């Protein structure tokens, strides 16, 4: 049987919640709770200790609020990542072959003017060439913000960028491997691509794998985070099909449906290279972060 606290002045049990004196720190009953009723020594040492403890908790709470979900410091990496993605993506709309991986990157490596730098610059580009791909670009930035912010709050801005570049690089490597085996038989070599979209999708999946909260809450409604990723994947496919239709439809308005199927089927790597970043997220999480954090 657990012993209940007792009054240090009269010895009577005080119940579960005793009165604690703010000056001497003793426990007393309701009758002797005041300092003048238990001959308090009015020692201020205990009071100063309590005051310092409360002050420390207040300062700690202020720091947690400052670096928390809504703090400034917690989303510096998120803003930085968005800046280094949005600006090159806009520039790539006007100069795609100077910033994206394309025919000039692969087949002109040994020419006097190779476009070798595009392998690096493509890591920061989400390429869009028409309204369908631009809408996907905006939607991807909007939804990925919540996933990216969650990762940065837990791992910090430096590891956030590591995960992003890891997903983008792995997606680019797999794409180039498929490119060499598949690109000779399709029109894929003429399509410029940016690898930042695979990195952003990889961050979304990484956040879902790492988080214990599998849903978002908007006012009275909740939405599973996995549905958001599926929505981004399906919208990406639709935007690329629409992009193909817009591109070749502008050349030939009377294009046949079977020829559209031919274009889609023979350019499959161009449609799926974004999803290699999802594979990169699984590799990084299962291979390193799950074991070390």
Coordinates of C-alpha atoms in Angstrom, one line a residue:
X1 CA 0.0 0.0 0.0
X2 CA 1.4 3.4 -1.0
X3 CA 2.0 5.9 1.8
X4 CA 0.2 9.2 1.5
X5 CA 2.0 12.5 2.1
X6 CA 1.6 13.9 5.6
X7 CA 1.7 17.3 7.1
X8 CA 5.1 18.2 8.4
X9 CA 3.6 20.4 11.2
X10 CA 0.8 18.2 12.7
X11 CA 1.6 14.8 11.2
X12 CA -1.9 14.4 9.6
X13 CA -2.2 12.7 6.2
X14 CA -2.8 15.4 3.6
X15 CA -4.3 13.2 0.8
X16 CA -3.0 12.7 -2.7
X17 CA -2.4 16.4 -3.4
X18 CA -0.6 18.1 -0.4
X19 CA 0.0 21.8 -0.2
X20 CA 3.6 22.8 -0.8
X21 CA 5.0 26.0 0.8
X22 CA 6.6 28.4 -1.7
X23 CA 9.2 29.5 0.9
X24 CA 10.5 26.5 2.8
X25 CA 9.3 23.7 0.4
X26 CA 7.5 21.7 3.0
X27 CA 4.2 19.8 2.6
X28 CA 1.3 20.7 4.8
X29 CA -2.4 20.1 5.3
X30 CA -5.1 22.6 4.4
X31 CA -5.1 24.0 8.0
X32 CA -1.4 24.7 8.1
X33 CA -0.7 25.6 4.5
X34 CA -0.1 29.3 5.1
X35 CA 3.4 30.3 6.3
X36 CA 2.1 31.9 9.6
X37 CA 0.3 28.7 10.5
X38 CA 3.3 26.3 10.4
X39 CA 5.9 28.6 11.8
X40 CA 7.6 29.0 8.4
X41 CA 11.3 30.1 8.5
X42 CA 10.7 32.1 5.3
X43 CA 13.8 30.7 3.8
X44 CA 14.0 32.2 0.3
X45 CA 16.5 29.6 -1.0
X46 CA 13.8 27.2 -2.0
X47 CA 11.7 30.0 -3.6
X48 CA 14.7 31.2 -5.6
X49 CA 15.3 27.6 -6.8
X50 CA 11.7 27.2 -7.9
X51 CA 11.9 30.6 -9.6
X52 CA 15.0 29.6 -11.5
X53 CA 13.5 26.3 -12.5
X54 CA 10.4 28.0 -13.9
X55 CA 12.5 30.5 -15.7
X56 CA 14.6 27.8 -17.3
X57 CA 11.4 26.0 -18.4
X58 CA 10.0 29.2 -19.9
X59 CA 13.3 29.8 -21.8
X60 CA 13.3 26.2 -23.0
X61 CA 9.7 26.5 -24.1
X62 CA 10.5 29.7 -26.0
X63 CA 13.4 28.0 -27.8
X64 CA 11.3 25.0 -28.7
X65 CA 8.6 27.3 -30.1
X66 CA 11.3 29.1 -32.1
X67 CA 12.7 26.0 -33.7
X68 CA 9.5 24.1 -33.9
X69 CA 7.2 23.4 -36.8
X70 CA 6.3 27.0 -37.2
X71 CA 9.7 28.4 -36.3
X72 CA 12.0 30.4 -38.6
X73 CA 15.1 28.3 -38.2
X74 CA 13.2 25.0 -38.8
X75 CA 12.3 25.7 -42.5
X76 CA 15.5 27.5 -43.7
X77 CA 16.5 24.4 -45.6
X78 CA 13.0 24.1 -47.1
X79 CA 13.1 27.7 -48.4
X80 CA 16.7 27.2 -49.7
X81 CA 15.7 24.0 -51.5
X82 CA 12.7 25.8 -53.1
X83 CA 14.9 28.7 -54.3
X84 CA 17.5 26.4 -55.9
X85 CA 14.7 24.5 -57.7
X86 CA 12.3 27.2 -58.8
X87 CA 14.9 29.6 -60.3
X88 CA 16.7 27.0 -62.5
X89 CA 13.3 25.5 -63.5
X90 CA 12.1 28.8 -64.8
X91 CA 15.4 29.4 -66.7
X92 CA 15.2 25.9 -68.2
X93 CA 11.9 26.8 -69.8
X94 CA 13.8 29.3 -72.0
X95 CA 17.1 27.4 -72.2
X96 CA 16.3 23.7 -71.8
X97 CA 19.3 22.2 -73.5
X98 CA 21.7 24.2 -71.4
X99 CA 20.3 23.1 -68.1
X100 CA 18.7 19.7 -68.7
X101 CA 20.0 16.2 -69.7
X102 CA 19.3 15.8 -73.4
X103 CA 20.8 14.5 -76.6
X104 CA 23.6 17.0 -76.4
X105 CA 24.6 15.7 -73.0
X106 CA 25.0 12.1 -74.1
X107 CA 26.1 12.1 -77.7
X108 CA 28.4 15.1 -77.6
X109 CA 30.6 14.1 -74.7
X110 CA 33.6 13.8 -76.9
X111 CA 33.0 16.8 -79.1
X112 CA 34.8 20.1 -78.7
X113 CA 31.7 21.6 -77.0
X114 CA 30.2 19.0 -74.7
X115 CA 27.2 19.8 -72.5
X116 CA 28.7 17.8 -69.6
X117 CA 27.6 20.5 -67.0
X118 CA 24.0 19.6 -67.6
X119 CA 24.4 16.4 -65.6
X120 CA 24.9 18.7 -62.6
X121 CA 22.5 21.5 -63.4
X122 CA 19.6 19.0 -64.1
X123 CA 19.6 18.1 -60.4
X124 CA 18.0 21.5 -59.7
X125 CA 15.5 21.5 -62.6
X126 CA 11.9 20.4 -62.8
X127 CA 11.4 20.8 -66.5
X128 CA 8.2 22.0 -68.0
X129 CA 7.5 23.0 -71.6
X130 CA 3.7 23.6 -71.7
X131 CA 0.8 24.4 -69.4
X132 CA 0.2 20.8 -68.4
X133 CA 3.7 20.3 -67.1
X134 CA 3.7 23.7 -65.5
X135 CA 0.5 22.8 -63.5
X136 CA 2.2 19.7 -62.3
X137 CA 5.2 21.7 -61.3
X138 CA 3.1 24.0 -59.1
X139 CA 1.1 21.1 -57.6
X140 CA 4.3 19.2 -56.8
X141 CA 5.8 22.3 -55.0
X142 CA 2.6 22.8 -53.0
X143 CA 2.2 19.3 -51.7
X144 CA 5.9 18.5 -51.2
X145 CA 6.3 21.5 -48.9
X146 CA 4.6 19.7 -46.0
X147 CA 6.6 16.6 -46.5
X148 CA 9.9 18.5 -46.8
X149 CA 9.2 20.6 -43.7
X150 CA 8.6 17.4 -41.7
X151 CA 12.0 16.0 -42.7
X152 CA 13.8 19.1 -41.9
X153 CA 12.2 19.4 -38.4
X154 CA 13.6 16.0 -37.6
X155 CA 16.9 15.8 -39.4
X156 CA 17.9 19.4 -40.1
X157 CA 18.6 21.3 -43.3
X158 CA 21.9 19.5 -44.1
X159 CA 20.5 16.0 -44.1
X160 CA 17.4 17.3 -46.0
X161 CA 19.6 18.3 -48.9
X162 CA 21.5 15.0 -48.7
X163 CA 18.2 13.1 -49.1
X164 CA 17.1 15.3 -52.0
X165 CA 20.4 15.0 -53.9
X166 CA 20.5 11.3 -53.1
X167 CA 17.1 10.6 -54.6
X168 CA 17.9 12.8 -57.6
X169 CA 21.3 11.3 -58.3
X170 CA 20.0 7.7 -58.0
X171 CA 17.1 8.6 -60.3
X172 CA 19.5 10.1 -62.8
X173 CA 21.9 7.1 -62.8
X174 CA 19.1 4.6 -63.4
X175 CA 17.7 6.9 -66.2
X176 CA 21.1 7.1 -67.9
X177 CA 21.5 3.3 -67.7
X178 CA 18.1 2.8 -69.4
X179 CA 18.9 5.6 -71.8
X180 CA 21.9 3.8 -73.3
X181 CA 19.9 0.5 -73.8
X182 CA 16.6 2.0 -74.8
X183 CA 17.3 5.5 -76.2
X184 CA 18.6 4.3 -79.6
X185 CA 15.2 2.8 -80.4
X186 CA 13.0 5.8 -79.5
X187 CA 12.7 9.6 -79.5
X188 CA 13.8 9.8 -75.9
X189 CA 17.1 11.3 -76.7
X190 CA 15.5 14.6 -77.9
X191 CA 13.5 15.2 -74.7
X192 CA 15.3 17.4 -72.1
X193 CA 14.7 16.2 -68.6
X194 CA 15.2 17.6 -65.1
X195 CA 16.0 15.4 -62.1
X196 CA 14.7 17.7 -59.3
X197 CA 11.2 16.2 -59.8
X198 CA 12.4 12.8 -58.9
X199 CA 14.2 14.3 -55.8
X200 CA 11.0 16.0 -54.6
X201 CA 8.9 12.8 -55.1
X202 CA 11.6 10.9 -53.2
X203 CA 11.4 13.4 -50.3
X204 CA 7.6 12.9 -50.2
X205 CA 8.0 9.1 -49.9
X206 CA 10.8 9.4 -47.4
X207 CA 8.7 11.5 -45.1
X208 CA 5.9 9.0 -45.3
X209 CA 8.2 6.1 -44.5
X210 CA 9.8 7.9 -41.6
X211 CA 6.7 9.5 -40.0
X212 CA 4.4 7.9 -37.5
X213 CA 1.6 10.2 -38.7
X214 CA 0.2 8.8 -41.9
X215 CA -2.5 11.4 -42.5
X216 CA -2.9 15.1 -42.9
X217 CA -5.6 17.1 -41.1
X218 CA -7.3 20.0 -42.9
X219 CA -9.9 21.6 -40.5
X220 CA -12.4 18.9 -40.0
X221 CA -11.1 16.6 -42.7
X222 CA -8.2 14.2 -42.8
X223 CA -6.3 12.9 -45.9
X224 CA -3.9 9.9 -46.0
X225 CA -0.4 11.0 -47.0
X226 CA -0.1 8.0 -49.3
X227 CA -3.1 9.3 -51.3
X228 CA -1.2 12.5 -51.9
X229 CA 1.8 10.6 -53.4
X230 CA -0.4 8.5 -55.6
X231 CA -2.1 11.6 -56.8
X232 CA 1.3 13.2 -57.7
X233 CA 2.3 10.1 -59.6
X234 CA -0.9 9.9 -61.6
X235 CA -1.0 13.6 -62.3
X236 CA 2.6 13.4 -63.5
X237 CA 1.7 10.6 -66.0
X238 CA -1.3 12.6 -67.2
X239 CA 0.7 15.8 -67.6
X240 CA 3.3 14.0 -69.7
X241 CA 0.7 12.3 -71.9
X242 CA -0.9 15.7 -72.3
X243 CA 2.5 17.2 -73.1
X244 CA 3.1 14.6 -75.8
X245 CA -0.3 15.4 -77.3
X246 CA 0.3 19.1 -77.2
X247 CA 3.8 18.8 -78.7
X248 CA 3.0 16.5 -81.6
X249 CA -0.6 17.8 -82.0
X250 CA 0.9 21.3 -82.7
X251 CA 3.0 19.7 -85.5
X252 CA 0.2 17.6 -86.9
X253 CA -3.3 18.5 -85.7
X254 CA -4.8 15.4 -87.4
X255 CA -2.5 13.0 -85.5
X256 CA -4.0 9.5 -85.3
X257 CA -4.7 7.9 -81.9
X258 CA -2.6 4.8 -82.7
X259 CA 0.4 7.0 -83.4
X260 CA -0.1 8.6 -80.0
X261 CA 0.1 5.1 -78.5
X262 CA 3.3 4.6 -80.5
X263 CA 4.8 7.7 -79.1
X264 CA 3.9 6.8 -75.5
X265 CA 5.0 3.2 -75.8
X266 CA 8.4 4.0 -77.3
X267 CA 9.2 6.7 -74.8
X268 CA 8.4 4.9 -71.6
X269 CA 11.7 5.9 -69.8
X270 CA 10.8 9.5 -70.3
X271 CA 7.4 8.9 -68.5
X272 CA 8.8 7.0 -65.6
X273 CA 12.2 8.6 -64.8
X274 CA 10.6 10.7 -62.0
X275 CA 9.7 7.6 -60.1
X276 CA 13.3 6.4 -59.7
X277 CA 13.5 9.0 -56.9
X278 CA 11.0 7.0 -55.0
X279 CA 13.3 4.0 -55.2
X280 CA 16.1 6.2 -53.9
X281 CA 14.0 7.2 -50.9
X282 CA 13.4 3.6 -50.0
X283 CA 17.1 2.8 -50.3
X284 CA 18.2 5.8 -48.2
X285 CA 15.6 5.2 -45.5
X286 CA 16.0 1.4 -45.2
X287 CA 19.8 1.4 -45.7
X288 CA 20.9 4.2 -43.5
X289 CA 18.3 6.4 -41.7
X290 CA 16.2 3.6 -40.2
X291 CA 19.3 2.0 -38.7
X292 CA 21.0 5.1 -37.4
X293 CA 18.1 7.3 -36.2

